[in-house]
PDB file of C-alpha atoms and ligand atoms in Angstrom:
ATOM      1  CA  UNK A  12      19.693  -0.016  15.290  1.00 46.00           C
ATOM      2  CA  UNK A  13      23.158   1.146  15.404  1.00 48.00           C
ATOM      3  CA  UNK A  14      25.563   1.000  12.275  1.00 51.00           C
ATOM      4  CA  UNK A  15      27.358  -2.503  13.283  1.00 46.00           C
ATOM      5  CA  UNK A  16      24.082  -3.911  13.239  1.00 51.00           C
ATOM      6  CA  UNK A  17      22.944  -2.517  10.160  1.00 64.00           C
ATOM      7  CA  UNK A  18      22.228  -5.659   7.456  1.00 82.00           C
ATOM      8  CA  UNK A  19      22.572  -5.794   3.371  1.00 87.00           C
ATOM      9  CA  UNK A  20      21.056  -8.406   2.321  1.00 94.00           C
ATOM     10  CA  UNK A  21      18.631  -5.856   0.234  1.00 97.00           C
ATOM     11  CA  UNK A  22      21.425  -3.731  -0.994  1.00 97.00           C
ATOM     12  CA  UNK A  23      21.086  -3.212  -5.258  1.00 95.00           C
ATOM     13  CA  UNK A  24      17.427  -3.815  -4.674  1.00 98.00           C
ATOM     14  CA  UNK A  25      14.549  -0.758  -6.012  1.00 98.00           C
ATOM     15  CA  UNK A  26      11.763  -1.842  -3.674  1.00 98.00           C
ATOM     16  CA  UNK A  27       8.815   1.109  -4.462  1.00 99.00           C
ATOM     17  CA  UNK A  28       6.341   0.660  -1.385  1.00 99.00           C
ATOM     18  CA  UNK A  29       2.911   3.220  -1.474  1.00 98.00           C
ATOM     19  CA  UNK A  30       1.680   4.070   1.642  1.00 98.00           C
ATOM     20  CA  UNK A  31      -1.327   6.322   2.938  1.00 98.00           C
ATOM     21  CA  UNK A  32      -4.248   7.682   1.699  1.00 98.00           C
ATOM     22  CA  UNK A  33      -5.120   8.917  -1.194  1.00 98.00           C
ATOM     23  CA  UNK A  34      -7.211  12.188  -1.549  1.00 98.00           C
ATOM     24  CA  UNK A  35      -9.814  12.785  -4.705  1.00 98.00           C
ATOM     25  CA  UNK A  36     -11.001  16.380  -5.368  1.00 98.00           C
ATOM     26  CA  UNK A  37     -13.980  17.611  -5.594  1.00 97.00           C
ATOM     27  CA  UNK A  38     -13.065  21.262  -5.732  1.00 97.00           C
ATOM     28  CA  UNK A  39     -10.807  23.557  -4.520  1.00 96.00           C
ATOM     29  CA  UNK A  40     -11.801  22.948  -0.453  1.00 97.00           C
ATOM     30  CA  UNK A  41     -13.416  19.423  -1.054  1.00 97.00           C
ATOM     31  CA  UNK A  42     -12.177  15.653  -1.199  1.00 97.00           C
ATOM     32  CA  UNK A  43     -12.733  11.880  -0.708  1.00 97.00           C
ATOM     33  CA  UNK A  44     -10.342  10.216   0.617  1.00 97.00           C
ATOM     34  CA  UNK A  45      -9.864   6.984   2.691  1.00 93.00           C
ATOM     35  CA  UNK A  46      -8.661   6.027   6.241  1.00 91.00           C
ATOM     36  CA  UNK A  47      -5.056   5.544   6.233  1.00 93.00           C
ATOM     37  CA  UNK A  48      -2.290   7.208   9.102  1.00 94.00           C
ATOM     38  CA  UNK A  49       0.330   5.417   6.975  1.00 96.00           C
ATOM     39  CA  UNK A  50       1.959   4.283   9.715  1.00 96.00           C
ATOM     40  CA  UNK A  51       2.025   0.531   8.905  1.00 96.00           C
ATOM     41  CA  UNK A  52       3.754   1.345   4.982  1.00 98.00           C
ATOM     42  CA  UNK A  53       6.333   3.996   6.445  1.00 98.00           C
ATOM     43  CA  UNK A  54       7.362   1.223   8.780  1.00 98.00           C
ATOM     44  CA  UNK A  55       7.357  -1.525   5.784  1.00 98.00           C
ATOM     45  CA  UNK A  56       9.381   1.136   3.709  1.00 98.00           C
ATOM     46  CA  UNK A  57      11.514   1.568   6.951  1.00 98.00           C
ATOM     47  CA  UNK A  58      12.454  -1.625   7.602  1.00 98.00           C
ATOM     48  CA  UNK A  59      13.461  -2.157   4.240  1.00 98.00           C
ATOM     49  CA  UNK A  60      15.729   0.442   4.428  1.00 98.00           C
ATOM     50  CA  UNK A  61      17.117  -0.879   7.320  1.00 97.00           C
ATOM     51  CA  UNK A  62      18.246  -4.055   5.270  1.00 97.00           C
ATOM     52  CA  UNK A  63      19.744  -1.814   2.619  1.00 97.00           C
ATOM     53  CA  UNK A  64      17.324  -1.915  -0.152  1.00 98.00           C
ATOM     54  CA  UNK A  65      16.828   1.487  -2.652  1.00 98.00           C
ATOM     55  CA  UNK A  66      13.037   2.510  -0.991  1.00 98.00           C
ATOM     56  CA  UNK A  67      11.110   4.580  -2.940  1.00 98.00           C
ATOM     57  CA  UNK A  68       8.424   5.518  -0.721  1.00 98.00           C
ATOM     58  CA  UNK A  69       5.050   7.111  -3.072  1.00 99.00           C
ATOM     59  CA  UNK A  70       3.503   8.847  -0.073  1.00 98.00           C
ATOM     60  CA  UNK A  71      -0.388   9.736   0.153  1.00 98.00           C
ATOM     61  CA  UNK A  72      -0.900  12.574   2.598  1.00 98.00           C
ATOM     62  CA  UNK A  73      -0.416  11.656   6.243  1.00 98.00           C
ATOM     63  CA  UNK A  74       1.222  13.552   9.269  1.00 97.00           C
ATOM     64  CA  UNK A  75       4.683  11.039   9.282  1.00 98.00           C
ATOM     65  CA  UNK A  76       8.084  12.643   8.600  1.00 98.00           C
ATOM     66  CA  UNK A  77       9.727   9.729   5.858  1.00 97.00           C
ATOM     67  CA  UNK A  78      12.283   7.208   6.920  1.00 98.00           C
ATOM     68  CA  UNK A  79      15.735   7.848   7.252  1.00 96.00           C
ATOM     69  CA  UNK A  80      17.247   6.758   4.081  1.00 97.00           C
ATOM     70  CA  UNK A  81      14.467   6.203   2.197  1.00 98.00           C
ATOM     71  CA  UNK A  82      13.381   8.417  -1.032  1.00 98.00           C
ATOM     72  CA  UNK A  83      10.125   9.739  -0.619  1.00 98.00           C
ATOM     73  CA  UNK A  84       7.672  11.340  -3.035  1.00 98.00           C
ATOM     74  CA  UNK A  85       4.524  12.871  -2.199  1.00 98.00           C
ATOM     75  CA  UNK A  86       1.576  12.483  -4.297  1.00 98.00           C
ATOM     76  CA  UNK A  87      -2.112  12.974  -3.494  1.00 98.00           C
ATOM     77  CA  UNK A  88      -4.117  11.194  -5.964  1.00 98.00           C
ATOM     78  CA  UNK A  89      -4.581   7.892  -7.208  1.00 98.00           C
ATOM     79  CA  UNK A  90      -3.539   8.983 -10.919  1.00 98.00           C
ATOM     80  CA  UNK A  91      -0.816  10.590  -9.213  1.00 98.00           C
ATOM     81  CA  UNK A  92       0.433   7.655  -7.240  1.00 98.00           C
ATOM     82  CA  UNK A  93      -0.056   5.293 -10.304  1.00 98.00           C
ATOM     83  CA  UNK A  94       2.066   7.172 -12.309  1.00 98.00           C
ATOM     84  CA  UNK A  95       5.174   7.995  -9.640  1.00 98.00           C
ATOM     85  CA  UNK A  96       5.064   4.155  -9.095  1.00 98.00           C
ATOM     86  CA  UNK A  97       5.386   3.396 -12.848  1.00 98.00           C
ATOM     87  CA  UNK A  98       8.384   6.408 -13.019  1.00 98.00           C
ATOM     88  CA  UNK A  99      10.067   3.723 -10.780  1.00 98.00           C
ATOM     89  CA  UNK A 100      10.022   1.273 -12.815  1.00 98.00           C
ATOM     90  CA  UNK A 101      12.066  -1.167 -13.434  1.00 98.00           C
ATOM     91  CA  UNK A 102      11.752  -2.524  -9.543  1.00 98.00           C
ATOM     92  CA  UNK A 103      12.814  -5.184  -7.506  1.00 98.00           C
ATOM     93  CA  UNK A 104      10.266  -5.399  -5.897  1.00 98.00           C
ATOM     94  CA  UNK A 105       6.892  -3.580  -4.932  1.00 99.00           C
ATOM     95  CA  UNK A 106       5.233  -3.253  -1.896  1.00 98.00           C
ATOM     96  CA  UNK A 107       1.308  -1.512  -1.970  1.00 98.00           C
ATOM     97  CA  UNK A 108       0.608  -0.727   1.630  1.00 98.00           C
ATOM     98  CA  UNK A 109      -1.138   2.561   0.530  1.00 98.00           C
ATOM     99  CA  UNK A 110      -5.645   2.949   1.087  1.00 97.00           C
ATOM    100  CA  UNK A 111      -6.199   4.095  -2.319  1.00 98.00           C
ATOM    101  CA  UNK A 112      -9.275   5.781  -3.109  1.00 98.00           C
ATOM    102  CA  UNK A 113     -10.991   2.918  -5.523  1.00 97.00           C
ATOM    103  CA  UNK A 114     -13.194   5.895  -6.893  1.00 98.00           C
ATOM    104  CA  UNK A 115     -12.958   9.893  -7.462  1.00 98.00           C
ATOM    105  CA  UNK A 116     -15.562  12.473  -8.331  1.00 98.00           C
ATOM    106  CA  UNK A 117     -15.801  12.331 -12.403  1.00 97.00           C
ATOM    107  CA  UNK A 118     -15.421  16.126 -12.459  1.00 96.00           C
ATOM    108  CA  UNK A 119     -12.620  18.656 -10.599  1.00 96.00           C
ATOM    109  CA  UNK A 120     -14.517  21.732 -10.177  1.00 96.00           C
ATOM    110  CA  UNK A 121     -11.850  24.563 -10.476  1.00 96.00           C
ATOM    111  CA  UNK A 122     -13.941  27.224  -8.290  1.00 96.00           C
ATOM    112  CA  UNK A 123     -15.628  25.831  -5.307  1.00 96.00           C
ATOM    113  CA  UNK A 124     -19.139  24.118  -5.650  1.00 94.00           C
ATOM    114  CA  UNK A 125     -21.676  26.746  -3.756  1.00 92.00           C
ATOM    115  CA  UNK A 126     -24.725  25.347  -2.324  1.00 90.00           C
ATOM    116  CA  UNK A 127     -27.767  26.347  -4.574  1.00 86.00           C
ATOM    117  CA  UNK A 128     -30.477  28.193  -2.468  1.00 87.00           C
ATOM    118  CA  UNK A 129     -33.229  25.653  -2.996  1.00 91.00           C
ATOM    119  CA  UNK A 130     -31.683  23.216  -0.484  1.00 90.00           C
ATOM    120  CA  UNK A 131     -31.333  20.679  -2.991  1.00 92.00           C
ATOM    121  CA  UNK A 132     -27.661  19.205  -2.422  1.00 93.00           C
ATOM    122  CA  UNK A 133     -25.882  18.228  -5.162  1.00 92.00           C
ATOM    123  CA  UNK A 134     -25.628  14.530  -6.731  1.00 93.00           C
ATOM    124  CA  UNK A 135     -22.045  13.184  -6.846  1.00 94.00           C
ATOM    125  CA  UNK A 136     -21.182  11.235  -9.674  1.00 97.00           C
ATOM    126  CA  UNK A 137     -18.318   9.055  -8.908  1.00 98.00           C
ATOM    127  CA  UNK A 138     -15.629   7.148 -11.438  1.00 98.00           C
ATOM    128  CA  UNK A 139     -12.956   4.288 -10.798  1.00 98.00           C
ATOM    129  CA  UNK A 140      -9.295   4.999  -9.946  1.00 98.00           C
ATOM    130  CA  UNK A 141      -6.620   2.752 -11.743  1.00 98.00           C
ATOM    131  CA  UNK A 142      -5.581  -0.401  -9.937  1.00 98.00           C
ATOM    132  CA  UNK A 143      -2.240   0.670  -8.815  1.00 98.00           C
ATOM    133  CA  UNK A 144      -0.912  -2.971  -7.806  1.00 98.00           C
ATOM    134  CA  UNK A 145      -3.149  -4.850 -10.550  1.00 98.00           C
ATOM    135  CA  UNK A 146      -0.877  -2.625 -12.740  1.00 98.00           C
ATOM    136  CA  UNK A 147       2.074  -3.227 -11.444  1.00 98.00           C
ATOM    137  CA  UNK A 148       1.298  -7.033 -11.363  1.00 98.00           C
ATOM    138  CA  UNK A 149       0.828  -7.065 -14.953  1.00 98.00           C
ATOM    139  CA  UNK A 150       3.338  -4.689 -16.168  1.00 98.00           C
ATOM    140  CA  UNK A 151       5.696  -5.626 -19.111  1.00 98.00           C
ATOM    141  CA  UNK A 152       8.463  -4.369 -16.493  1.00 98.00           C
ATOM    142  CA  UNK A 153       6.694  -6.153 -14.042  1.00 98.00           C
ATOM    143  CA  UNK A 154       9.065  -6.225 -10.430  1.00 98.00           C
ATOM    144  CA  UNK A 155      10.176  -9.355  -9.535  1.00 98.00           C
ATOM    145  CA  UNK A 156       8.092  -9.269  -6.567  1.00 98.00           C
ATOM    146  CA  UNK A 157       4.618  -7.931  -6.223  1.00 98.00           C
ATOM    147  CA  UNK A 158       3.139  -7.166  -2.580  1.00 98.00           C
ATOM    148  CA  UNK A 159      -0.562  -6.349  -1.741  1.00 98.00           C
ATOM    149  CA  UNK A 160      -2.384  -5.412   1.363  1.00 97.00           C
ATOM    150  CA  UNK A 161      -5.839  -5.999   1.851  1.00 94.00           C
ATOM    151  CA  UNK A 162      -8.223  -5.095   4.612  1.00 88.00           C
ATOM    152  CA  UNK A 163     -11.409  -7.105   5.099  1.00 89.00           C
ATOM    153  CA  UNK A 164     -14.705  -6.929   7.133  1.00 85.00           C
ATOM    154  CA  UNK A 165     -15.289 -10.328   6.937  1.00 89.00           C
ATOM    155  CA  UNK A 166     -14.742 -13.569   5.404  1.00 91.00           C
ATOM    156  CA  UNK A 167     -11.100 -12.974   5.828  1.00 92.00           C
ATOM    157  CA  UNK A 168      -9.120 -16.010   4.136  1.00 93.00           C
ATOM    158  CA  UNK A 169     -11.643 -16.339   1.280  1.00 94.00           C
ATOM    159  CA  UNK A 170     -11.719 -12.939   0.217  1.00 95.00           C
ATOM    160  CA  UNK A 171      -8.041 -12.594   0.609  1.00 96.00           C
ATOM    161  CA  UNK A 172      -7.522 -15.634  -1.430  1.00 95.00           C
ATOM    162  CA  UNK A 173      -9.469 -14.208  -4.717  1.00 96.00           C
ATOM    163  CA  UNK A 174      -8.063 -10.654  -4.324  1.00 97.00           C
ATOM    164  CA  UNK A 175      -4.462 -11.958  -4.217  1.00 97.00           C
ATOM    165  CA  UNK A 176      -5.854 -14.017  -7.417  1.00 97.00           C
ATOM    166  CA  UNK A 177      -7.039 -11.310  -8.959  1.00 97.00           C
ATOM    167  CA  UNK A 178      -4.364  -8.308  -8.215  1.00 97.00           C
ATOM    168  CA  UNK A 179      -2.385 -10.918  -9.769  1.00 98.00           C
ATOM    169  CA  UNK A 180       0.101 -10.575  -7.045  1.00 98.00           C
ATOM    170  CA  UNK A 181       2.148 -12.609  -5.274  1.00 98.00           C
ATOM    171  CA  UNK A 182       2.201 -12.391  -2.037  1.00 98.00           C
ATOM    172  CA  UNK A 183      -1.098 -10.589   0.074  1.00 98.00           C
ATOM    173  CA  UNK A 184      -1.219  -9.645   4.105  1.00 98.00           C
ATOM    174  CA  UNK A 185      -4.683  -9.416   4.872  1.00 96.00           C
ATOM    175  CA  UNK A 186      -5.959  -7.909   7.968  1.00 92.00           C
ATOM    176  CA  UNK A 187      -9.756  -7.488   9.519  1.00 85.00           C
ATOM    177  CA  UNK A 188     -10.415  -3.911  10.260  1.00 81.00           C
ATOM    178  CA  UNK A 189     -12.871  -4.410  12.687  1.00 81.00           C
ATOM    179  CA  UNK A 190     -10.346  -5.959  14.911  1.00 79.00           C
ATOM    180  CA  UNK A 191      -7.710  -3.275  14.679  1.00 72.00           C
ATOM    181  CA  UNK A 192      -9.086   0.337  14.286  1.00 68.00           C
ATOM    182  CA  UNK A 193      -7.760   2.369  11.806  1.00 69.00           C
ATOM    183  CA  UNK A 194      -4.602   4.643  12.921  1.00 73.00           C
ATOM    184  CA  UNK A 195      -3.687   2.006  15.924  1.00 80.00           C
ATOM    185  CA  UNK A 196      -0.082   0.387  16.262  1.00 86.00           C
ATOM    186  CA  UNK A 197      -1.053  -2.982  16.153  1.00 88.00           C
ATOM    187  CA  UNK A 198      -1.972  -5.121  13.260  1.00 89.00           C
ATOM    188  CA  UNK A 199      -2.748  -8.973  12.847  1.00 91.00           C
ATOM    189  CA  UNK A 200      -2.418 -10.749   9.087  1.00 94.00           C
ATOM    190  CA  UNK A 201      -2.944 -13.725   7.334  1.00 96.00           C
ATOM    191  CA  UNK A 202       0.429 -13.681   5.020  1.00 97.00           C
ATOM    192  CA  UNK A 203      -1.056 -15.628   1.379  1.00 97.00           C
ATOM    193  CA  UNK A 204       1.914 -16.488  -0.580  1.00 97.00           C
ATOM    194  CA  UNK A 205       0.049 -18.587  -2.796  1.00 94.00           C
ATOM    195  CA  UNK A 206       1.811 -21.932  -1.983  1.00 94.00           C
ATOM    196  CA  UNK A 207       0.825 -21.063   1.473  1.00 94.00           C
ATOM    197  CA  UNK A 208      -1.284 -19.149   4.408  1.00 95.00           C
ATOM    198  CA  UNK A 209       0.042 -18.043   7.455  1.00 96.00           C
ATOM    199  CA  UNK A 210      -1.989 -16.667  10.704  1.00 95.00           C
ATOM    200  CA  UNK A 211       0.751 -14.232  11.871  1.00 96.00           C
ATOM    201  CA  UNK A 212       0.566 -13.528  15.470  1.00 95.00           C
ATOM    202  CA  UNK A 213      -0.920  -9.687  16.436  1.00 94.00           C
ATOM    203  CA  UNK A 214       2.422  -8.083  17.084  1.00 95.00           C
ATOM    204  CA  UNK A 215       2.723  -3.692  16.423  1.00 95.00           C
ATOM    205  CA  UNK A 216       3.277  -2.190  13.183  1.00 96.00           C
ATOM    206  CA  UNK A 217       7.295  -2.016  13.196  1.00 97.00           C
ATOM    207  CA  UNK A 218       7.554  -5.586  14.406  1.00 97.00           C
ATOM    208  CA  UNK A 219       5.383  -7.049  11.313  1.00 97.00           C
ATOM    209  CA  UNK A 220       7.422  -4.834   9.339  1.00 98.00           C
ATOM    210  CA  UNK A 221      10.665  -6.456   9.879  1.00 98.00           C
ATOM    211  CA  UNK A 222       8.824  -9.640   9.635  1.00 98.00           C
ATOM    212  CA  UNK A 223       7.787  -9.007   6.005  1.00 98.00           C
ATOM    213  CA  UNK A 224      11.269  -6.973   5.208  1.00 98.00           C
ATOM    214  CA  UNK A 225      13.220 -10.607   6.560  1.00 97.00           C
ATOM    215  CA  UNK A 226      10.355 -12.611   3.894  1.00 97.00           C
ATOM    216  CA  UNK A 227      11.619 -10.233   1.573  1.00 98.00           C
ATOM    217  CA  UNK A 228      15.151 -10.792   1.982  1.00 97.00           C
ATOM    218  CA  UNK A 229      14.889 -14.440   2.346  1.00 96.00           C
ATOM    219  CA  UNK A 230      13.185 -14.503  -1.145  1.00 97.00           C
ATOM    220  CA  UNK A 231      16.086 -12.341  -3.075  1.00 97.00           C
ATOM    221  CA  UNK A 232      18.873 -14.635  -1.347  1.00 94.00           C
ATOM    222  CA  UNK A 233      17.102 -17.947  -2.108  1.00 91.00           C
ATOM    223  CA  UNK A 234      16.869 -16.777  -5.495  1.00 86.00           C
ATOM    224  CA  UNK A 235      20.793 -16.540  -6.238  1.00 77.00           C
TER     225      UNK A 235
HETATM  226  N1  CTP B 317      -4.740  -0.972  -4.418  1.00 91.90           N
HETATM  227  C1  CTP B 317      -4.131  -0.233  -5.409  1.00 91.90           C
HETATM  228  N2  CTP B 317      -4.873   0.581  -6.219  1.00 91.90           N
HETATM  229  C2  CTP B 317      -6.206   0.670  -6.052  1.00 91.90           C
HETATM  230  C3  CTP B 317      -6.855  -0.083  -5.045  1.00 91.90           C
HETATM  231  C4  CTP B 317      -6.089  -0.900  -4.227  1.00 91.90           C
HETATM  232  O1  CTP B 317      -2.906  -0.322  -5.554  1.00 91.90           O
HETATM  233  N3  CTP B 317      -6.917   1.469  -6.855  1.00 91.90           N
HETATM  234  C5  CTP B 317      -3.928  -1.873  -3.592  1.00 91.90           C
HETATM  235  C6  CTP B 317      -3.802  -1.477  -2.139  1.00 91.90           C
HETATM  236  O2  CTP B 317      -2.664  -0.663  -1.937  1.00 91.90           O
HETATM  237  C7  CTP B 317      -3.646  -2.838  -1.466  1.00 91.90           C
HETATM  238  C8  CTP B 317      -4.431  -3.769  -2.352  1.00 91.90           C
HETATM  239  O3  CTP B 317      -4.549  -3.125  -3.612  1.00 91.90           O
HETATM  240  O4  CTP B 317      -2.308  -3.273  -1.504  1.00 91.90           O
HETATM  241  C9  CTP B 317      -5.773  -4.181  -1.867  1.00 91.90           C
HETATM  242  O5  CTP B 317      -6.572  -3.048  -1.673  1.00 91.90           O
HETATM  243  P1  CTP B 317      -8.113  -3.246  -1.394  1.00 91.90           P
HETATM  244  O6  CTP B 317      -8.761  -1.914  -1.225  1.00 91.90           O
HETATM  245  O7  CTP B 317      -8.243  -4.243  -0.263  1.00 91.90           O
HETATM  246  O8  CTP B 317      -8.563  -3.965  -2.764  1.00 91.90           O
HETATM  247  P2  CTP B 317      -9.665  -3.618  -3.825  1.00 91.90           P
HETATM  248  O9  CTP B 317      -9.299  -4.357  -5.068  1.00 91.90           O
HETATM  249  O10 CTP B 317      -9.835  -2.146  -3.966  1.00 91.90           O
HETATM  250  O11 CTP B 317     -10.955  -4.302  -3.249  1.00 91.90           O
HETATM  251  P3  CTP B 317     -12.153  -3.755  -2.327  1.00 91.90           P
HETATM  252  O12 CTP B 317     -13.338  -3.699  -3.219  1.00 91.90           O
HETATM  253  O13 CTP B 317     -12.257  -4.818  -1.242  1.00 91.90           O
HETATM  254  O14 CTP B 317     -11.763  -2.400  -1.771  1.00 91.90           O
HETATM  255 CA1   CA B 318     -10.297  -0.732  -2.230  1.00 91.90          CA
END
C-alpha cells in the first residue's frame, strides 16, 4: 500500500491487539506453552495500522519481525501479557488474537528440575492464568470495543456463542482448528457480534485482517 492510498479513518484510536503464544515456566530450560505462529494477530495489528489507528501490539514469543508502525512489546507470560495490556489502558479498542496459556506450573523452579534416579518422573501441578480479555471486558476503563478469538474443535456456533457471552465481549471470530492447522495462512470464521453471526468466507490471514480492521472502522465512524 503506497502512501496515497494510505486511510485514517482509525487515526486518535489506542487499539491494544495480543498476539502469539504465551510461554509458562517450569524452570530455567522448561515451559508450556500453546500453538500460536502469531501470524493471524500481527496481521490484525497490521492492518490496523494501515488505517491509522495507535497499535499496541503485546507480543507472545513467535519468529515475526512487528508491523511497520505499530508499537510492539514483548512479553512471555500470561501475567506478563495481562499486565502490559492493562499499562495500555485507557483503549479504544482491544483486539485478543493471542493463544494464551489458560494454565502455568504453580511453582518456577529457579535451578533446573533434575530427574531423580528412581525413574519416577515428577507430578506437575498446574494453576489458572488470568483471563486477559474477560479482564479487559470488565474493566472500569473498559475500551470501547472488546475483540475475542476463539478456536473450537467442535460445536462451532454454540460454543462460540457462550464464550463471547461469557468473555463478556463484544464481538468473537471463531474458527475450527481442525480445519485450518495451526501456523497455516488461511483461516475461516464465524464473526458473532451479538446482534448477529456471520459465516465469513475462508480467505488468508491478511485478507480477514483488513476485513475485521474495515468492521472496526465502520463501528468508530457510525458512532460519531
Ligand atoms: N484469552 C485471554 N486470556 C486467557 C485465555 C484466553 O485473553 N487466559 C483470550 C484469547 O486471546 C482469545 C479468547 O480469549 O481471544 C478465547 O480464547 P480461548 O482459549 O478460545 O477461550 P477460553 O476461555 O480459554 O476457553 P477454552 O477452555 O475453550 O480454551
Ligand atoms: Ca484457552
Amino acid at each position: 500500500r503506497n502512501l496515497l492510498s494510505k486511510r485514517t479513518d482509525l487515526s486518535g484510536k489506542r487499539i491494544i491487539v495480543t498476539a502469539g503464544p504465551t510461554v509458562e515456566p517450569l524452570d530455567p530450560v522448561r515451559f508450556i506453552s500453546n500453538h500460536s505462529s502469531g501470524i493471524q494477530g500481527y496481521a490484525v495489528a497490521d492492518a490496523l495500522a494501515q488505517h491509522g489507528a495507535d497499535v499496541r501490539l503485546i507480543s507472545g514469543p513467535v519468529s515475526l519481525s512487528p508491523p511497520a508502525n505499530v508499537t510492539c512489546i514483548h512479553v512471555r507470560t500470561a501475567e506478563d501479557m495481562k499486565a502490559a495490556c492493562l499499562e495500555q489502558l485507557p483503549a479504544d479498542a482491544a483486539i485478543c488474537v493471542a493463544a494464551v496459556s489458560d494454565w502455568r506450573p504453580d511453582v518456577a523452579y529457579a535451578s533446573k528440575m533434575k530427574k531423580s534416579g528412581d525413574g519416577i518422573p515428577p507430578v506437575l501441578k498446574l494453576v489458572e492464568n488470568p483471563d486477559i480479555l474477560a479482564t479487559l471486558s470488565r474493566h472500569d476503563q473498559r475500551p470501547t470495543l472488546v475483540v475475542g478469538f476463539a478456536a473450537e474443535t467442535d460445536d462451532l456456533r454454540k460454543h462460540a456463542e457462550q464464550k463471547r457471552l461469557r468473555k463478556g465481549c463484544d464481538w468473537l471470530l471463531a474458527n475450527d482448528v481442525t480445519k485450518h492447522r495451526f501456523g497455516g495462512k488461511r483461516n475461516q470464521v464465524l464473526f458473532l457480534t451479538g446482534d448477529e453471526t456471520e459465516a465469513w468466507p475462508e480467505m488468508d490471514k491478511p485478507s480477514l485482517a483488513h476485513r475485521l480492521a474495515d468492521r472496526v472502522a465502520q463501528f468508530f465512524q457510525a458512532r460519531v
